[in-house]
mmCIF file of C-alpha atoms and ligand atoms in Angstrom:
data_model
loop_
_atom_site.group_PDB
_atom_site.id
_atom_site.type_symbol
_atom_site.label_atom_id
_atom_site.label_comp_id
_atom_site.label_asym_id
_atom_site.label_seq_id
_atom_site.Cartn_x
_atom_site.Cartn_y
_atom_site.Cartn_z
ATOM 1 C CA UNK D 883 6.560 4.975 20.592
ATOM 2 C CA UNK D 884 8.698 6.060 17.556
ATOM 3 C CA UNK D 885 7.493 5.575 14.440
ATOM 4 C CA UNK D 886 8.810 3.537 11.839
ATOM 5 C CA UNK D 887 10.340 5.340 8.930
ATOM 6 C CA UNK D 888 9.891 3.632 5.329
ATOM 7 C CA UNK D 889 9.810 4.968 1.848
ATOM 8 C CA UNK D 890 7.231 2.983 -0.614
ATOM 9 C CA UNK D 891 8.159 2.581 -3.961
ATOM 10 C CA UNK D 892 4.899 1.169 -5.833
ATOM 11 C CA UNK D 893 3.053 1.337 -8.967
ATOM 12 C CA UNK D 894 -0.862 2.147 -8.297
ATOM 13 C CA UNK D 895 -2.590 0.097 -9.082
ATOM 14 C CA UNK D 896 -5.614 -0.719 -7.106
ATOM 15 C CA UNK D 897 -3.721 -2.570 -4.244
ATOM 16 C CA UNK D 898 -1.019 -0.129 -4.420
ATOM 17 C CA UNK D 899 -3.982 2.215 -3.543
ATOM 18 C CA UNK D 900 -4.848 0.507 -0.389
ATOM 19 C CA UNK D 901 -1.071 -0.197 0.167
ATOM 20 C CA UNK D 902 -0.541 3.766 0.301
ATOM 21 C CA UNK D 903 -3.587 4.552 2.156
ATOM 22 C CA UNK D 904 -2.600 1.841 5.182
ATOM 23 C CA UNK D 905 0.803 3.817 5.238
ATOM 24 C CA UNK D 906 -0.798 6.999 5.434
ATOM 25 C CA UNK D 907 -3.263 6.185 7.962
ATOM 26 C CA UNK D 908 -1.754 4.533 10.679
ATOM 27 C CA UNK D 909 0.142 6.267 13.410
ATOM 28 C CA UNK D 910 3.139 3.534 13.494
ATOM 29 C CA UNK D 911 4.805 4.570 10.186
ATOM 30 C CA UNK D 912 6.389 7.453 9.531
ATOM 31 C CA UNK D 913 6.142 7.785 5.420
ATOM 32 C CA UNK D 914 9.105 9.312 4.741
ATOM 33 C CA UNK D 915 8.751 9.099 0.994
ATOM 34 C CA UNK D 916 7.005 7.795 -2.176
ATOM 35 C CA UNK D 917 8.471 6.591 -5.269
ATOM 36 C CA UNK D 918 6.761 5.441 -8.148
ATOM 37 C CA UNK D 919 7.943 3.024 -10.955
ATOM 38 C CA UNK D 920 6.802 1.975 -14.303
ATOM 39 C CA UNK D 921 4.587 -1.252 -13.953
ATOM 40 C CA UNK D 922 0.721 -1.671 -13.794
ATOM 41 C CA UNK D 923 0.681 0.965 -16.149
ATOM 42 C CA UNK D 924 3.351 3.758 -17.455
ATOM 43 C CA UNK D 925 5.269 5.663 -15.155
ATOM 44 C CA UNK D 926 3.317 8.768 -15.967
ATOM 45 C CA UNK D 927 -0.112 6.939 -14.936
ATOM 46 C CA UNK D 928 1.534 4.965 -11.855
ATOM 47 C CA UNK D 929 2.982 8.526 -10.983
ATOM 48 C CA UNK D 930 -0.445 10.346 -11.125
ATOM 49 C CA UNK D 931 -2.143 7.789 -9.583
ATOM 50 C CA UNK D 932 0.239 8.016 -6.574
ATOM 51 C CA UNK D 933 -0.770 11.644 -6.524
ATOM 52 C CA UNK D 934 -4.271 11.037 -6.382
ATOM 53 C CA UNK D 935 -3.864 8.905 -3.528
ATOM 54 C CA UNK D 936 -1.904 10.806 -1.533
ATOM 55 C CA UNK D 937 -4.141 13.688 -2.340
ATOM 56 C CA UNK D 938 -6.788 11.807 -1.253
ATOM 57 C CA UNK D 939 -5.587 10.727 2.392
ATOM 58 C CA UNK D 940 -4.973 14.568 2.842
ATOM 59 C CA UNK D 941 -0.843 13.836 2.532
ATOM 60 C CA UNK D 942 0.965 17.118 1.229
ATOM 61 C CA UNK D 943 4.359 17.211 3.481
ATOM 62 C CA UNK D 944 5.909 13.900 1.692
ATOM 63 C CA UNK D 945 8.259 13.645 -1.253
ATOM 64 C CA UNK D 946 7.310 12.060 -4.055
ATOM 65 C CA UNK D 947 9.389 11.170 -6.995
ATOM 66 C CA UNK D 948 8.691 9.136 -10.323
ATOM 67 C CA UNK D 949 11.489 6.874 -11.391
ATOM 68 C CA UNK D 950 12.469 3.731 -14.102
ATOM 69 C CA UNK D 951 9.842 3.810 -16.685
ATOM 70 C CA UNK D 952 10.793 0.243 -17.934
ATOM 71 C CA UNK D 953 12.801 -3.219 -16.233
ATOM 72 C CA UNK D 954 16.244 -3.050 -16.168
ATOM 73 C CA UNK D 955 16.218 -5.439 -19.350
ATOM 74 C CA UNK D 956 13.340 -6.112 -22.050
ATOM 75 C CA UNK D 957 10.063 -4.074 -22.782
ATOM 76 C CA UNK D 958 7.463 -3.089 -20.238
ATOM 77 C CA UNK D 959 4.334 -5.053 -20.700
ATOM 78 C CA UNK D 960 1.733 -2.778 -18.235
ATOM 79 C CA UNK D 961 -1.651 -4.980 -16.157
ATOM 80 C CA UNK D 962 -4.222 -2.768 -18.221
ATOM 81 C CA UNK D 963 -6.535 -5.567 -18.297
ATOM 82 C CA UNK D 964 -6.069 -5.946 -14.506
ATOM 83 C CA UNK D 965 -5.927 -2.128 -13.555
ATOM 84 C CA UNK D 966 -7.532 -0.362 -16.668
ATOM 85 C CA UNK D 967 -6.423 2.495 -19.004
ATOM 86 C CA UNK D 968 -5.609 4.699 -16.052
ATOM 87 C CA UNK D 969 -3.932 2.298 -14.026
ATOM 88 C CA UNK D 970 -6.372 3.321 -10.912
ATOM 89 C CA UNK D 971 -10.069 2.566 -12.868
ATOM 90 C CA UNK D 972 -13.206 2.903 -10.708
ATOM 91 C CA UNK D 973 -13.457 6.044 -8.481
ATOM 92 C CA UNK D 974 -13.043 9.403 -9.948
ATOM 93 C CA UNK D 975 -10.066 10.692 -8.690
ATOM 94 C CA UNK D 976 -9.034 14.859 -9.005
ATOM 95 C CA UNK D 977 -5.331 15.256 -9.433
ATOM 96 C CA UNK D 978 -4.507 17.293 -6.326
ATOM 97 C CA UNK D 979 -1.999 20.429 -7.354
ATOM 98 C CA UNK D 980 0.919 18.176 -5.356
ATOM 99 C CA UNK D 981 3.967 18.265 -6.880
ATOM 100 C CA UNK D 982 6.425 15.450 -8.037
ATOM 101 C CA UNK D 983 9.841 15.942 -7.453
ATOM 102 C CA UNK D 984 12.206 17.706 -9.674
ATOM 103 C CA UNK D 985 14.419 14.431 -9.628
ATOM 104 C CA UNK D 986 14.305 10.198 -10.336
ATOM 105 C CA UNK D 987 13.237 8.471 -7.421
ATOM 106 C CA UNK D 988 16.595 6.922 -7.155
ATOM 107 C CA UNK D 989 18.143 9.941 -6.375
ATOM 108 C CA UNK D 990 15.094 10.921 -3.589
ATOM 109 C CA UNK D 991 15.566 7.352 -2.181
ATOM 110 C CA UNK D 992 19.366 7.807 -1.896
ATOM 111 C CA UNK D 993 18.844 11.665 -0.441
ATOM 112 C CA UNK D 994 15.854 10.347 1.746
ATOM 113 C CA UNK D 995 18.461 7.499 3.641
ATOM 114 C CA UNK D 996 21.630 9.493 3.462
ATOM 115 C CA UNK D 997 19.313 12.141 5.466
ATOM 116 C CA UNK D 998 17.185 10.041 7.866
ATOM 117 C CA UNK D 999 18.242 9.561 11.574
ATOM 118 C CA UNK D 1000 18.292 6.112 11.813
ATOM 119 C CA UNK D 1001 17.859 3.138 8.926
ATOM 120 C CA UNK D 1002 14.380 3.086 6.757
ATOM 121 C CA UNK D 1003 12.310 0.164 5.684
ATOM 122 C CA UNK D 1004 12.091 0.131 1.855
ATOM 123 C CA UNK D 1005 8.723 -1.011 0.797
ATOM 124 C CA UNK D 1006 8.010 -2.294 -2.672
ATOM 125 C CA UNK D 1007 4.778 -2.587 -4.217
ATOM 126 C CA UNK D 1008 5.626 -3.280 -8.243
ATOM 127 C CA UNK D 1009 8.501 -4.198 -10.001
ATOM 128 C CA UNK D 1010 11.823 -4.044 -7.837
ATOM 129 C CA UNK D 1011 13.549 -1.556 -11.070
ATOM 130 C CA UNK D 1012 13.889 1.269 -8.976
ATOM 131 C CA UNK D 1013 15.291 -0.484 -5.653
ATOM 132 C CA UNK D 1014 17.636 -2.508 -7.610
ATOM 133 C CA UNK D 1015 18.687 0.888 -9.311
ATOM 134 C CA UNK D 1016 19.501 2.051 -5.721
ATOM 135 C CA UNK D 1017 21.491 -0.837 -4.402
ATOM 136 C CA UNK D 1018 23.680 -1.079 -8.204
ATOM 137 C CA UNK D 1019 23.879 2.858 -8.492
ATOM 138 C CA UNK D 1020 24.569 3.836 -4.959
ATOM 139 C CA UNK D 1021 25.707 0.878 -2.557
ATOM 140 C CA UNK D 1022 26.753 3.679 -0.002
ATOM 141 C CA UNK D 1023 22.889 3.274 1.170
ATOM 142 C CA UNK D 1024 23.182 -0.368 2.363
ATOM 143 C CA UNK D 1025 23.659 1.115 5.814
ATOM 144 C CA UNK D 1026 20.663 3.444 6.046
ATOM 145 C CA UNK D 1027 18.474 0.781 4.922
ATOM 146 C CA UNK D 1028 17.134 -1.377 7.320
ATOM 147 C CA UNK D 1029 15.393 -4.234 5.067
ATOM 148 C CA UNK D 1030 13.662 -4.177 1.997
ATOM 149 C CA UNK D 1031 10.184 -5.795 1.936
ATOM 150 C CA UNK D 1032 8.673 -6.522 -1.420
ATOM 151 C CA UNK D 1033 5.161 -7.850 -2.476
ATOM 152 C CA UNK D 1034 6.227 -10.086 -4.990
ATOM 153 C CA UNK D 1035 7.183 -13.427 -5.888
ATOM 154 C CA UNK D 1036 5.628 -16.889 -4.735
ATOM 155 C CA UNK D 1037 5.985 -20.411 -2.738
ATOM 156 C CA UNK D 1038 3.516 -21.625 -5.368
ATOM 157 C CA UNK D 1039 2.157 -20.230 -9.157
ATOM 158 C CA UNK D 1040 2.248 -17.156 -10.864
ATOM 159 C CA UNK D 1041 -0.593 -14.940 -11.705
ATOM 160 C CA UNK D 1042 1.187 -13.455 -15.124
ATOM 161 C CA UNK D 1043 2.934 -16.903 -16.048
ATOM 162 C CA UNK D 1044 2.014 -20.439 -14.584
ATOM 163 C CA UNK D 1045 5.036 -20.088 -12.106
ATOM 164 C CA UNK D 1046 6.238 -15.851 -12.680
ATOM 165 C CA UNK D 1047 4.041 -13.222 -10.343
ATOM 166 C CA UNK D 1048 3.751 -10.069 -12.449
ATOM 167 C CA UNK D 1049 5.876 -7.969 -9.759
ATOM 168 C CA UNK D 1050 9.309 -10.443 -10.671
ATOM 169 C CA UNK D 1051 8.195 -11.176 -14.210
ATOM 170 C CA UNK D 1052 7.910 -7.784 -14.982
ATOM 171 C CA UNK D 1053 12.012 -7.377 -13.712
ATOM 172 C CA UNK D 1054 13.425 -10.759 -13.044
ATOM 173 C CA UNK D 1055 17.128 -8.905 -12.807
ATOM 174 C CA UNK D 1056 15.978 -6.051 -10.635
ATOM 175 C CA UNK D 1057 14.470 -9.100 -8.245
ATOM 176 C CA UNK D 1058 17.652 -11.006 -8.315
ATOM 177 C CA UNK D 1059 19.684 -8.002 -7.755
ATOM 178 C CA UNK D 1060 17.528 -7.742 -4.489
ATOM 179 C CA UNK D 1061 17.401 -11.247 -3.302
ATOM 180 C CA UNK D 1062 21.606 -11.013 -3.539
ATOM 181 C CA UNK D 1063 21.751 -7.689 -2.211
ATOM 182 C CA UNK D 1064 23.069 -9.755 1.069
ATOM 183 C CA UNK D 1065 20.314 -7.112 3.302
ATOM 184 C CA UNK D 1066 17.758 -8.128 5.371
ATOM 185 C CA UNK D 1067 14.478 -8.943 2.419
ATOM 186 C CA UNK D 1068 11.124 -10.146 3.201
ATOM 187 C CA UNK D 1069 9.019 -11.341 0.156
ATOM 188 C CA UNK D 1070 5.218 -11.410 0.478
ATOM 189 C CA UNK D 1071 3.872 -13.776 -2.172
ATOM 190 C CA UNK D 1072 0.810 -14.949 -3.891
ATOM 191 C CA UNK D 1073 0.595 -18.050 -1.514
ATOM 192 C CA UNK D 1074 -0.103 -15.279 1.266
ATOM 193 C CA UNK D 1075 -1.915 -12.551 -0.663
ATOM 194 C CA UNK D 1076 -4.221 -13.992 -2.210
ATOM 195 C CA UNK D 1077 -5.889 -15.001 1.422
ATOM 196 C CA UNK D 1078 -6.391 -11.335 1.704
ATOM 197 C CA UNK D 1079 -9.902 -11.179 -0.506
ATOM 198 C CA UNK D 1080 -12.036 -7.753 -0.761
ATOM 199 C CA UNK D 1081 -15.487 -9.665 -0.135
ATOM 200 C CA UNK D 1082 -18.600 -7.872 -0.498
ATOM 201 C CA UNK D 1083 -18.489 -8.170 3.580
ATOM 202 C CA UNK D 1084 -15.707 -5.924 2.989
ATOM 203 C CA UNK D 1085 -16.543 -3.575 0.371
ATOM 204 C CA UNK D 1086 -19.936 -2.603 2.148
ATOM 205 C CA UNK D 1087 -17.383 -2.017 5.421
ATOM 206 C CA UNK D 1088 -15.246 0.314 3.591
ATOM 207 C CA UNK D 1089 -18.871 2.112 2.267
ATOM 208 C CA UNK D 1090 -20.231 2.369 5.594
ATOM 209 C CA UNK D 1091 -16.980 4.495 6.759
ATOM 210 C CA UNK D 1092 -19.043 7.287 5.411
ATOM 211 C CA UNK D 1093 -15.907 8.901 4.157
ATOM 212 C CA UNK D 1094 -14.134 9.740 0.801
ATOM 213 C CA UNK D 1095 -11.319 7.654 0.990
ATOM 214 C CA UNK D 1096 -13.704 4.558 2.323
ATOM 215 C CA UNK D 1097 -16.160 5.243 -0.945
ATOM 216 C CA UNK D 1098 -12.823 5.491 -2.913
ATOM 217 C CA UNK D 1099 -11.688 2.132 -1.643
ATOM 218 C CA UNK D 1100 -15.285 0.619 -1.903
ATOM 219 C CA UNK D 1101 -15.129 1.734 -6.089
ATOM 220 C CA UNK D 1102 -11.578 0.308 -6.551
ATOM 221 C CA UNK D 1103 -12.380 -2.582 -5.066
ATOM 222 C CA UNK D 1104 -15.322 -2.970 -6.988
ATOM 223 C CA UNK D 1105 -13.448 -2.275 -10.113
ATOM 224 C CA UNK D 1106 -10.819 -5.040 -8.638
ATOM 225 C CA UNK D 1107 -13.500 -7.533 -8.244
ATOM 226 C CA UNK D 1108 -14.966 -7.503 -11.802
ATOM 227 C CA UNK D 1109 -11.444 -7.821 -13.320
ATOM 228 C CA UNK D 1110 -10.388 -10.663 -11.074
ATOM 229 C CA UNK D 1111 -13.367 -12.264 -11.965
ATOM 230 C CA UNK D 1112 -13.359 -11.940 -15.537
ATOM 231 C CA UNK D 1113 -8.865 -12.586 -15.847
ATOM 232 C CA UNK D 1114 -9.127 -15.538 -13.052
ATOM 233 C CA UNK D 1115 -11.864 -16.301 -11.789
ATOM 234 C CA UNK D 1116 -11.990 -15.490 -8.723
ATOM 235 C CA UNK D 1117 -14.888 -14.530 -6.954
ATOM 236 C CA UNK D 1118 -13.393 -11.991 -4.451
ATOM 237 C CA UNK D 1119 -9.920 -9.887 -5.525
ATOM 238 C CA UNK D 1120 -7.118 -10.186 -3.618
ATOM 239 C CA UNK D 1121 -5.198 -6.929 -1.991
ATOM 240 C CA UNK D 1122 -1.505 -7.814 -2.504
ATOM 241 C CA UNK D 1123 -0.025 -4.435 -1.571
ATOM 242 C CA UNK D 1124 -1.176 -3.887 1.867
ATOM 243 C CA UNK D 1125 0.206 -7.024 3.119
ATOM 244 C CA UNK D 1126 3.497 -6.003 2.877
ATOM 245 C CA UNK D 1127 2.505 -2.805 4.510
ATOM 246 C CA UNK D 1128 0.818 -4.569 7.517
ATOM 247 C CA UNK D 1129 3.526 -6.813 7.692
ATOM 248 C CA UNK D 1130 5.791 -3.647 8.681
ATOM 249 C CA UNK D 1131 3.512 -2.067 11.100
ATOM 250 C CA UNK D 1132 2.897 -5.491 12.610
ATOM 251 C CA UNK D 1133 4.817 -8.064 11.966
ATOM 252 C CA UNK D 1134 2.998 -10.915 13.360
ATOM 253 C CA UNK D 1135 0.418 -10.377 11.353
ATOM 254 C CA UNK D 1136 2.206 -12.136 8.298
ATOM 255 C CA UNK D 1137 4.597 -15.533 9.472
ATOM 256 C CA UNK D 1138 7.589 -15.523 7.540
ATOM 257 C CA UNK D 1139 10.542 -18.287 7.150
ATOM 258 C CA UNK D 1140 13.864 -17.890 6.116
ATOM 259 C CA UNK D 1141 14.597 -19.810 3.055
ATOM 260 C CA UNK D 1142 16.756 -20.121 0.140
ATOM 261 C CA UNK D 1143 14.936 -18.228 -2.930
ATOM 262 C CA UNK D 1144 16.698 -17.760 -6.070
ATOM 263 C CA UNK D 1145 14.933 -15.849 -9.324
ATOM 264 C CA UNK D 1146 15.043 -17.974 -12.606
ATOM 265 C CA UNK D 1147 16.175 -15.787 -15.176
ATOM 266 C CA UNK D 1148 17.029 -17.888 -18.484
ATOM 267 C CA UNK D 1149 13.872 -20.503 -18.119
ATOM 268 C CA UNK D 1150 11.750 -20.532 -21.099
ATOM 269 C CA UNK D 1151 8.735 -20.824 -19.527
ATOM 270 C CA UNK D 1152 9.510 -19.859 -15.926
ATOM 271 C CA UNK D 1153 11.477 -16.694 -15.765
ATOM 272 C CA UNK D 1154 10.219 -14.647 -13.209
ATOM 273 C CA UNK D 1155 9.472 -17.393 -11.183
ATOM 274 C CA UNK D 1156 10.688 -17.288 -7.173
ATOM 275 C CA UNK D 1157 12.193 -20.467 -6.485
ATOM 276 C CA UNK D 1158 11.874 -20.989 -3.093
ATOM 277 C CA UNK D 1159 13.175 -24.007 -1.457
ATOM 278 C CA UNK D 1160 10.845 -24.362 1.556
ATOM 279 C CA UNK D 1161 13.399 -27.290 2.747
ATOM 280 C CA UNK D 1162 16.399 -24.957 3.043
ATOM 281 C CA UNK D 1163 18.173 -27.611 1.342
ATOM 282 C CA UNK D 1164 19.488 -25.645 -1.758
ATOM 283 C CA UNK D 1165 23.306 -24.374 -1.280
ATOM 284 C CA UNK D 1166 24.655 -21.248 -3.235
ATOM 285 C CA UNK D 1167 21.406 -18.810 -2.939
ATOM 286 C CA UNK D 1168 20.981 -16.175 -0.563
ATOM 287 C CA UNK D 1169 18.403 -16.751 2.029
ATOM 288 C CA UNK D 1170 15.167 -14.340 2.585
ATOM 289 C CA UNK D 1171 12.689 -13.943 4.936
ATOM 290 C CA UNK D 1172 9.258 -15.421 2.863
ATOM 291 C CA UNK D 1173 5.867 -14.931 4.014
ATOM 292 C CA UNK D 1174 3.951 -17.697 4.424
ATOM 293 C CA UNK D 1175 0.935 -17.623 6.824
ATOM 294 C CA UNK D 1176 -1.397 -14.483 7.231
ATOM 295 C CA UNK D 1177 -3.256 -13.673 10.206
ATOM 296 C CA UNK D 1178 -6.122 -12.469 7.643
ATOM 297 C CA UNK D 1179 -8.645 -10.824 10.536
ATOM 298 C CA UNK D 1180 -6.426 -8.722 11.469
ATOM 299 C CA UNK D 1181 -4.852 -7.557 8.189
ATOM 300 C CA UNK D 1182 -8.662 -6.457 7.499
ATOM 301 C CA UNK D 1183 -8.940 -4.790 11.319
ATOM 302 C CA UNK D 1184 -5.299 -2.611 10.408
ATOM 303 C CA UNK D 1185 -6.521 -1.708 7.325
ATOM 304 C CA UNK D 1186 -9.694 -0.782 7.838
ATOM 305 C CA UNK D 1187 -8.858 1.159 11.078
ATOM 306 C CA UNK D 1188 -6.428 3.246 8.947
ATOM 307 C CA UNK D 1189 -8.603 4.042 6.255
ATOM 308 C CA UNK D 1190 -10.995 5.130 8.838
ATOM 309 C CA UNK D 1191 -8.546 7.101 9.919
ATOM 310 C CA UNK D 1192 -7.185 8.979 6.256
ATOM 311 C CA UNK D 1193 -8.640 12.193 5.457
ATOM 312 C CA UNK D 1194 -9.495 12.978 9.147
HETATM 313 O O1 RIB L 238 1.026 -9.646 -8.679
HETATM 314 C C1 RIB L 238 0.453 -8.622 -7.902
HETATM 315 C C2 RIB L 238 1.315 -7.416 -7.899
HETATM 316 O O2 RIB L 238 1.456 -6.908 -9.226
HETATM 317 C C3 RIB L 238 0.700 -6.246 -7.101
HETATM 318 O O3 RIB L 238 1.735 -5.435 -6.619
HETATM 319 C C4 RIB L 238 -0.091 -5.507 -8.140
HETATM 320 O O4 RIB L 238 -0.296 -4.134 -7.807
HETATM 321 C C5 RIB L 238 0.817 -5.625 -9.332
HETATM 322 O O5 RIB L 238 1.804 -4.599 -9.218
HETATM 323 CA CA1 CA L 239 1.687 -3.056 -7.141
#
């Protein structure tokens, strides 16, 4: 079986982490390329953390490029409380000698699609800057991509405002330029993501890999845990990233709908919210394929077995 070619553009961040390592690690995607944008922290911490990552699932042969290092519009406002001063808090992490491409990841995105042999899978981890960058700099792509699928968004609340996910919040525009982009999207939201929890069930799984990249995961999810608990009280954190990953590799691990969803952008207390009208009865706003159901067992069995395999 061929694998599936897809570029992540993300901005680690814990999940990202996990997000990166899934990709890595499972046989099914070919990871074509990795583009970093400004988000849980700068782009020069998002971009170094993407190193370590990679460096740590033993990945030298893929492009990586760092790319917007603020939304489209407005200041960037980084998750430091959620993801610490580096952006990837926890595990020590070397910075492996890789190297980050001479150029902005729009320009290794475009090159990576105008290249590729058939249509890749654009997967977005943090704030949509860079793939909205693509679609309004270079619409000549639209035919080598094959659909974009973001973690972002949701059905429900927010987790940065009461109804704005940080993802969207952080770029409302770059999300709307997205959702319009008339190509085939699939958002993974809170309502789905946050049934993915790192219990201590699964932190002690990840330990008892016995490898560097499951003690790496066991720390950041650690780290995860104690923010989580202290910003919102949860008692487990929820991996956001990965989802969207999974969702790729298998797709009926995560149930999706297609339903209107617009992004409010003028609301005073709700821009950056995904308005998603689970009725289908709202006329005038592109439609997009919106998770809503995880198969949660075996989101943790992909995962796991990929980490498991990292490294080898
Ligand atoms: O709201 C969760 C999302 O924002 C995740 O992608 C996390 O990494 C942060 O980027
Ligand atoms: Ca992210």
């Amino acid at each position: 079986m061929r694998a599936h070619p897809v570029i992540i553009d993300c901005d680690p961040g814990h999940d990202d982490a996990l997000a990166l390592l899934l990709a890595a690690g499972d046989p099914r995607l070919h990871l074509v390329g990795v583009t970093t944008v400004a988000g849980n922290q700068t782009l020069e911490k998002t971009t170094t953390n993407a190193l370590r990552i990679l460096g740590l699932a033993g990945v030298t042969d893929v492009p990586l490029a760092a790319g917007c290092d603020r939304p489209l519009t407005g200041e960037l406002t980084v998750a430091e409380d959620i993801h610490g001063v580096s952006g990837l808090d926890g595990p020590e992490l070397d910075v492996p000698a890789g190297a980050v491409a001479g150029v902005h990841a729009v320009e290794l995105m475009r090159r990576l699609i105008a290249d590729a042999a058939e249509p890749l899978t654009l997967i977005a981890t943090g704030p949509l800057t860079n793939v909205a960058s693509l679609l309004r700099d270079h619409p000549e792509v639209r035919a080598g991509i094959r659909r974009i699928v973001f973690m972002g968004g949701s059905t429900e609340r927010g987790n940065t405002t009461p109804y704005g996910e940080f993802n969207i919040v952080t770029d409302p525009e770059a999300a709307d330029i997205v959702l319009r982009s008339g190509l085939p999207v699939t958002m993974i939201g809170l309502n789905v993501t946050h049934q993915a929890l790192a219990t201590t069930e699964v932190i002690a799984e990840f330990r008892g890999l016995g490898t560097r990249a499951g003690d790496v995961c066991a720390e950041l999810m650690t780290f995860f845990a104690g923010t989580y608990r202290r910003v919102f009280g949860f008692e487990h954190p929820p991996v956001h990233d990965p989802i969207a990953v999974a969702h790729v590799i298998e797709p009926s691990i995560v149930r999706t709908v297609t339903v209107p969803v617009a992004v409010e952008l003028a609301g005073t207390y709700t821009r950056g919210a995904t308005v998603v009208d689970l009725h289908g009865r709202t006329t005038g706003v592109p439609h997009a394929d919106v998770a809503v159901g995880l198969d949660v067992d075996a989101f943790w069995r992909l995962l796991m077995t990929a980490v498991r395999h990292v490294g080898r």
